[in-house]
Short mmCIF file of C-alpha atoms in Angstrom, two decimals:
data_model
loop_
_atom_site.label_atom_id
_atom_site.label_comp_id
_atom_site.label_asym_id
_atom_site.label_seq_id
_atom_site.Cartn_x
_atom_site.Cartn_y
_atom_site.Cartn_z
CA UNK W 1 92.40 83.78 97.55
CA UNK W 2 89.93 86.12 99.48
CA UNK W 3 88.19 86.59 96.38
CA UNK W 4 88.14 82.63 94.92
CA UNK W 5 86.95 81.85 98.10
CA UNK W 6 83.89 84.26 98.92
CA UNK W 7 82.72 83.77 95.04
CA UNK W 8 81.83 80.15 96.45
CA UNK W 9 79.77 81.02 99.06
CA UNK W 10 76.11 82.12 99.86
CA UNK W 11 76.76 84.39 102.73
CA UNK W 12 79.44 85.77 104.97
CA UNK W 13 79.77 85.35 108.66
CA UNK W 14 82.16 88.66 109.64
CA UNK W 15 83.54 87.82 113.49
CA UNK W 16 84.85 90.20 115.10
CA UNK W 17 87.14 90.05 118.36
CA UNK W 18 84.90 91.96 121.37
CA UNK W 19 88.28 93.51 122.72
CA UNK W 20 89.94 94.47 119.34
CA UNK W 21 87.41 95.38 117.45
CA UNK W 22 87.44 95.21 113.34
CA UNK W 23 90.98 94.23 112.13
CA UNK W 24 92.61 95.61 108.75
CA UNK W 25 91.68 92.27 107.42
CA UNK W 26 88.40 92.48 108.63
CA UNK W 27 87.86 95.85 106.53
CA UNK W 28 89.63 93.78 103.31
CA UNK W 29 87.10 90.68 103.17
CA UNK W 30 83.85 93.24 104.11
CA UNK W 31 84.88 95.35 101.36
CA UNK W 32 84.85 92.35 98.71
CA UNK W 33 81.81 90.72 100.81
CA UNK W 34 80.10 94.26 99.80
CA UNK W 35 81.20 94.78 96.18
CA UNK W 36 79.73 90.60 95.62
CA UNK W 37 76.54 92.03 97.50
CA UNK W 38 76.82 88.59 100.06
CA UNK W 39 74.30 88.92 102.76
CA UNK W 40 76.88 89.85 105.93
CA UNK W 41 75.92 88.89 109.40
CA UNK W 42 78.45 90.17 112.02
CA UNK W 43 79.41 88.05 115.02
CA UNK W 44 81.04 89.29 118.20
CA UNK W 45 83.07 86.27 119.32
CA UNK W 46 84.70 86.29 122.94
CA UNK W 47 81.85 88.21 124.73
CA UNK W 48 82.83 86.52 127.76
CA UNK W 49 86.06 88.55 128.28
CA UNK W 50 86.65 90.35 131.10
CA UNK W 51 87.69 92.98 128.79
CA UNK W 52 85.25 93.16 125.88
CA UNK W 53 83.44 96.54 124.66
CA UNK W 54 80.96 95.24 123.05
CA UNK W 55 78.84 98.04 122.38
CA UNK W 56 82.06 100.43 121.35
CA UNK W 57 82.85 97.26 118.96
CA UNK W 58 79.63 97.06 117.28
CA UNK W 59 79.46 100.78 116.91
CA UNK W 60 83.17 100.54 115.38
CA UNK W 61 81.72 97.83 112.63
CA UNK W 62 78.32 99.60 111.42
CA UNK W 63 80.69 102.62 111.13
CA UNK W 64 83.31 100.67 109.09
CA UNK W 65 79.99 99.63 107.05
CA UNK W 66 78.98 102.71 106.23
CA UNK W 67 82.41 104.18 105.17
CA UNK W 68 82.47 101.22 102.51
CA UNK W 69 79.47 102.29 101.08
CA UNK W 70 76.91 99.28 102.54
CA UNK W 71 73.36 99.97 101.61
CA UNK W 72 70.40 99.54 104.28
CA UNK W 73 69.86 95.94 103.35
CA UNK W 74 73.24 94.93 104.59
CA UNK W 75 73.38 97.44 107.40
CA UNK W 76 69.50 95.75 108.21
CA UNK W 77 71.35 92.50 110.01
CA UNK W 78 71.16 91.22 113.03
CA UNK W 79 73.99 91.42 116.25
CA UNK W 80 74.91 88.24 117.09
CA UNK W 81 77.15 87.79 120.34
CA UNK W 82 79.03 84.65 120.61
CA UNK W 83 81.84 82.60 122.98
CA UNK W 84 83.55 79.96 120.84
CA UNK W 85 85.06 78.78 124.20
CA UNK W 86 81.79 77.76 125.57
CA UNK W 87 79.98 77.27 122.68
CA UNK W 88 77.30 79.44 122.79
CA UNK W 89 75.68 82.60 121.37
CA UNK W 90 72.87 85.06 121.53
CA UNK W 91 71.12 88.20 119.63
CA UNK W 92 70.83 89.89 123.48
CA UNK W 93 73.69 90.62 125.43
CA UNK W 94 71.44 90.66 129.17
CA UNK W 95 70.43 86.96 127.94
CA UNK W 96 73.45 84.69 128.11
CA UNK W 97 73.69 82.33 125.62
CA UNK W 98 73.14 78.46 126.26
CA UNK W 99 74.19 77.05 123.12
CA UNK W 100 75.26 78.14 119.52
CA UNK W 101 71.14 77.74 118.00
CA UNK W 102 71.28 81.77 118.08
CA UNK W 103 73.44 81.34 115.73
CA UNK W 104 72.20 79.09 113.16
CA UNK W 105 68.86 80.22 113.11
CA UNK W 106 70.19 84.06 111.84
CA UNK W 107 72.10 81.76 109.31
CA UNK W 108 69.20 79.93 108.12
CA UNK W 109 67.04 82.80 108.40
CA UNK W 110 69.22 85.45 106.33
CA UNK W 111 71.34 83.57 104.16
CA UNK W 112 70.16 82.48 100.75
CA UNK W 113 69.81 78.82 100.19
CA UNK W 114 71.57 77.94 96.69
CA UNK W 115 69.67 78.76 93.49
CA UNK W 116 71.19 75.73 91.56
CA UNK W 117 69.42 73.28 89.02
CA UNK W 118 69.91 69.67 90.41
CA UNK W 119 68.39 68.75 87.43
CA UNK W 120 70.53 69.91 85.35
CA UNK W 121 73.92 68.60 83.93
CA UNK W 122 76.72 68.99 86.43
CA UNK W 123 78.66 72.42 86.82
CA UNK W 124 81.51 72.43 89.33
CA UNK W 125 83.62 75.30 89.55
CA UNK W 126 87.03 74.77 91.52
CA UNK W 127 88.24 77.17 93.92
CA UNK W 128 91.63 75.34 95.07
CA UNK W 129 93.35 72.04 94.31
CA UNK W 130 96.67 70.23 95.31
CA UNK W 131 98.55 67.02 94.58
CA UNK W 132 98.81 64.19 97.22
CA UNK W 133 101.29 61.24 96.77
CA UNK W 134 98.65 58.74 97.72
CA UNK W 135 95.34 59.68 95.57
CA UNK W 136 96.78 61.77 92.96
CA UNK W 137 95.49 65.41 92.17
CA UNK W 138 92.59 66.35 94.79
CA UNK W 139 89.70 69.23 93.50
CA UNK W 140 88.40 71.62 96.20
CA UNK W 141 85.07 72.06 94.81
CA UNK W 142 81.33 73.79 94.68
CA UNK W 143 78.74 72.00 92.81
CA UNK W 144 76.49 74.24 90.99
CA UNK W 145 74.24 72.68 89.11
CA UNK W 146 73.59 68.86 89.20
CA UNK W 147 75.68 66.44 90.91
CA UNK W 148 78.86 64.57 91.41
CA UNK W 149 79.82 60.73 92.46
CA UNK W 150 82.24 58.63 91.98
CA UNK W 151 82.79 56.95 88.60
CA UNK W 152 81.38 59.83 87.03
CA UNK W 153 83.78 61.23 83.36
CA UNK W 154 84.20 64.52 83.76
CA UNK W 155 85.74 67.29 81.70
CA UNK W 156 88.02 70.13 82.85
CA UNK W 157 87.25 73.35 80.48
CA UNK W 158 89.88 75.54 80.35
CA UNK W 159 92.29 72.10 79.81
CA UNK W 160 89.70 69.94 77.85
CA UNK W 161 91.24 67.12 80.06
CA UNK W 162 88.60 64.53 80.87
CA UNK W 163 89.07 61.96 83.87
CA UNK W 164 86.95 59.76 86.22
CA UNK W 165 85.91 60.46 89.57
CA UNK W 166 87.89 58.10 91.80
CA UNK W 167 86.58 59.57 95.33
CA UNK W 168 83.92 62.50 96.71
CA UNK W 169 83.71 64.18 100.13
CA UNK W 170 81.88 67.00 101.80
CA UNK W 171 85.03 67.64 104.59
CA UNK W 172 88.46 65.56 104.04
CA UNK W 173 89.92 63.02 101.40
CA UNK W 174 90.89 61.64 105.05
CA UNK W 175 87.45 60.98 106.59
CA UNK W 176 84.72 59.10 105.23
CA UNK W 177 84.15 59.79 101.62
CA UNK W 178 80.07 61.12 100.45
CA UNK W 179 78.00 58.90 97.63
CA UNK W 180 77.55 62.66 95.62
CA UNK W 181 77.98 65.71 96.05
CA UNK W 182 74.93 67.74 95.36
CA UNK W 183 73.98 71.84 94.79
CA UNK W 184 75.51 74.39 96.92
CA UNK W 185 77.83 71.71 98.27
CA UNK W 186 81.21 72.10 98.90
CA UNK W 187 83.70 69.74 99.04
CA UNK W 188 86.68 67.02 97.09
CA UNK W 189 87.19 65.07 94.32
CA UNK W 190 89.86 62.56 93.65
CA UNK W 191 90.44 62.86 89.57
CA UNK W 192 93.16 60.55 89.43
CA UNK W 193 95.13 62.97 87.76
CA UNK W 194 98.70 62.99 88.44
CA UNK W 195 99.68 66.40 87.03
CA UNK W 196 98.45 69.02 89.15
CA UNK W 197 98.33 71.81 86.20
CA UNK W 198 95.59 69.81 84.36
CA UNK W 199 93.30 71.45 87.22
CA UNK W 200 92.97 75.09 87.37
CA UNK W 201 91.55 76.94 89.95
CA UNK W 202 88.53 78.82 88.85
CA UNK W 203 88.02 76.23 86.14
CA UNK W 204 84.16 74.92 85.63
CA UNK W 205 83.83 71.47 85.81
CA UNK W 206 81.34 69.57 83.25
CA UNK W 207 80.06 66.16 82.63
CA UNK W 208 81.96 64.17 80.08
CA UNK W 209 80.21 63.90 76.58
CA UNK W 210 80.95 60.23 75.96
#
C-alpha cells in the first residue's frame, strides 16, 4: 500500500515525533521515498513538548538518511518545526511559529508541480477502490494527463470494461462533488459499476473510444 500510494504523489512530507524520534515505519516509507527519488522534506511535529529533543531528533533523521544511501540533493532540505496542536510551524526553532505558512511555502518551493499534459487524452491511474451500497463501485484516483467529469465513457485497461462517470470529487463521495478533475489531482469517481473486481488497483484509466 506504501508503495501504490507514494507512486501517486509529487513529494513526501516525513514527520517525525520531537520526543521519539524516527519510528521503524518512518525508516520503511523513507527508504521507498528514496529508491522513487521523491523530493523529502522532514517535519518535526510536537515541538511544543515539554519533552522534545529536537536537535538529537534531527541529528537521528539526517543520520537515518545517510545510512539509506540519500544523495546531497535530498539531504539539501530544509528543517521544518511544527505543532499540529496549535497550528503552526517554522524553519527556526528561537522564532516561534504563528501559523502553518512555514510550511507551505517549503512545499511550494521544493516540491515539483505535476508534469502532466492537460491537453492530452485522459490517463487516470487508480491507486485504491471499494464498493458502497449507495453509489456502486467508487475509484480512488490521480489524473495524469487530461481530465475527468462526469458523464465522461471511460475504459478500464487491464479489464477492457468501459462505464460512465456518474460522480467526481477532490476529498469525499460524501461532500460536495468537483465539475473535473484535472492534472496532478487526486481524488473519486463514481463508475456505476457494481462489481468491485472490474476496477483494479494500479489499473490506468482511458477515455472511451466511442
Amino acid at each position: 500500500e506504501v508503495e501504490r500510494v507514494l507512486k501517486m504523489v509529487d513529494g513526501v512530507l516525513l514527520l517525525v515525533d520531537s520526543f521519539e524520534g524516527p519510528m521503524p515505519q518512518t525508516r520503511f516509507v523513507l527508504k521507498k521515498a528514496l529508491a522513487l527519488k521523491l523530493p523529502v522534506i522532514v517535519v518535526i511535529n510536537k515541538v511544543d513538548r515539554p519533552d522534545a529533543r529536537c536537535d538529537e531528533v534531527v541529528d537521528e533523521v539526517l543520520d537515518l538518511f545517510i545510512e539509506l544511501g540519500a544523495d546531497e540533493t535530498a539531504l539539501d532540505r530544509p528543517i521544518v518545526y511544527a505543532s499540529a496542536r496549535l497550528g503552526t510551524a517554522t524553519l527556526d526553532l528561537s522564532q516561534p511559529g504563528e501559523d502553518l505558512r512555514p510550511l507551505f511555502d517549503t512545499i511550494l518551493e521544493y516540491i515539483p508541480a505535476p508534469e502532466g499534459d492537460p491537453g492530452a487524452p485522459l490517463r487516470a491511474l487508480i491507486f485504491d477502490s471499494y464498493f458502497d451500497a449507495y453509489r456502486g463501485v467508487v475509484a480512488l484516483i490521480r489524473v495524469v494527463d487530461g481530465h475527468i467529469k462526469k458523464g465522461d465513457k471511460i475504459r478500464m485497461m487491464a479489464t477492457g470494461t468501459e462505464t460512465l462517470v456518474e460522480e467526481v470529487g477532490a476529498r469525499h463521495p460524501q461532500e460536495v462533488p468537483e465539475e473535473a478533475l484535472y492534472v496532478g489531482e487526486v481524488g473519486y469517481l463514481v463508475t456505476g459499476l457494481k462489481d468491485v473486481s472490474q476496477v483494479k488497483v494500479g489499473d490506468t484509466i482511458t477515455s472511451a473510444i466511442n
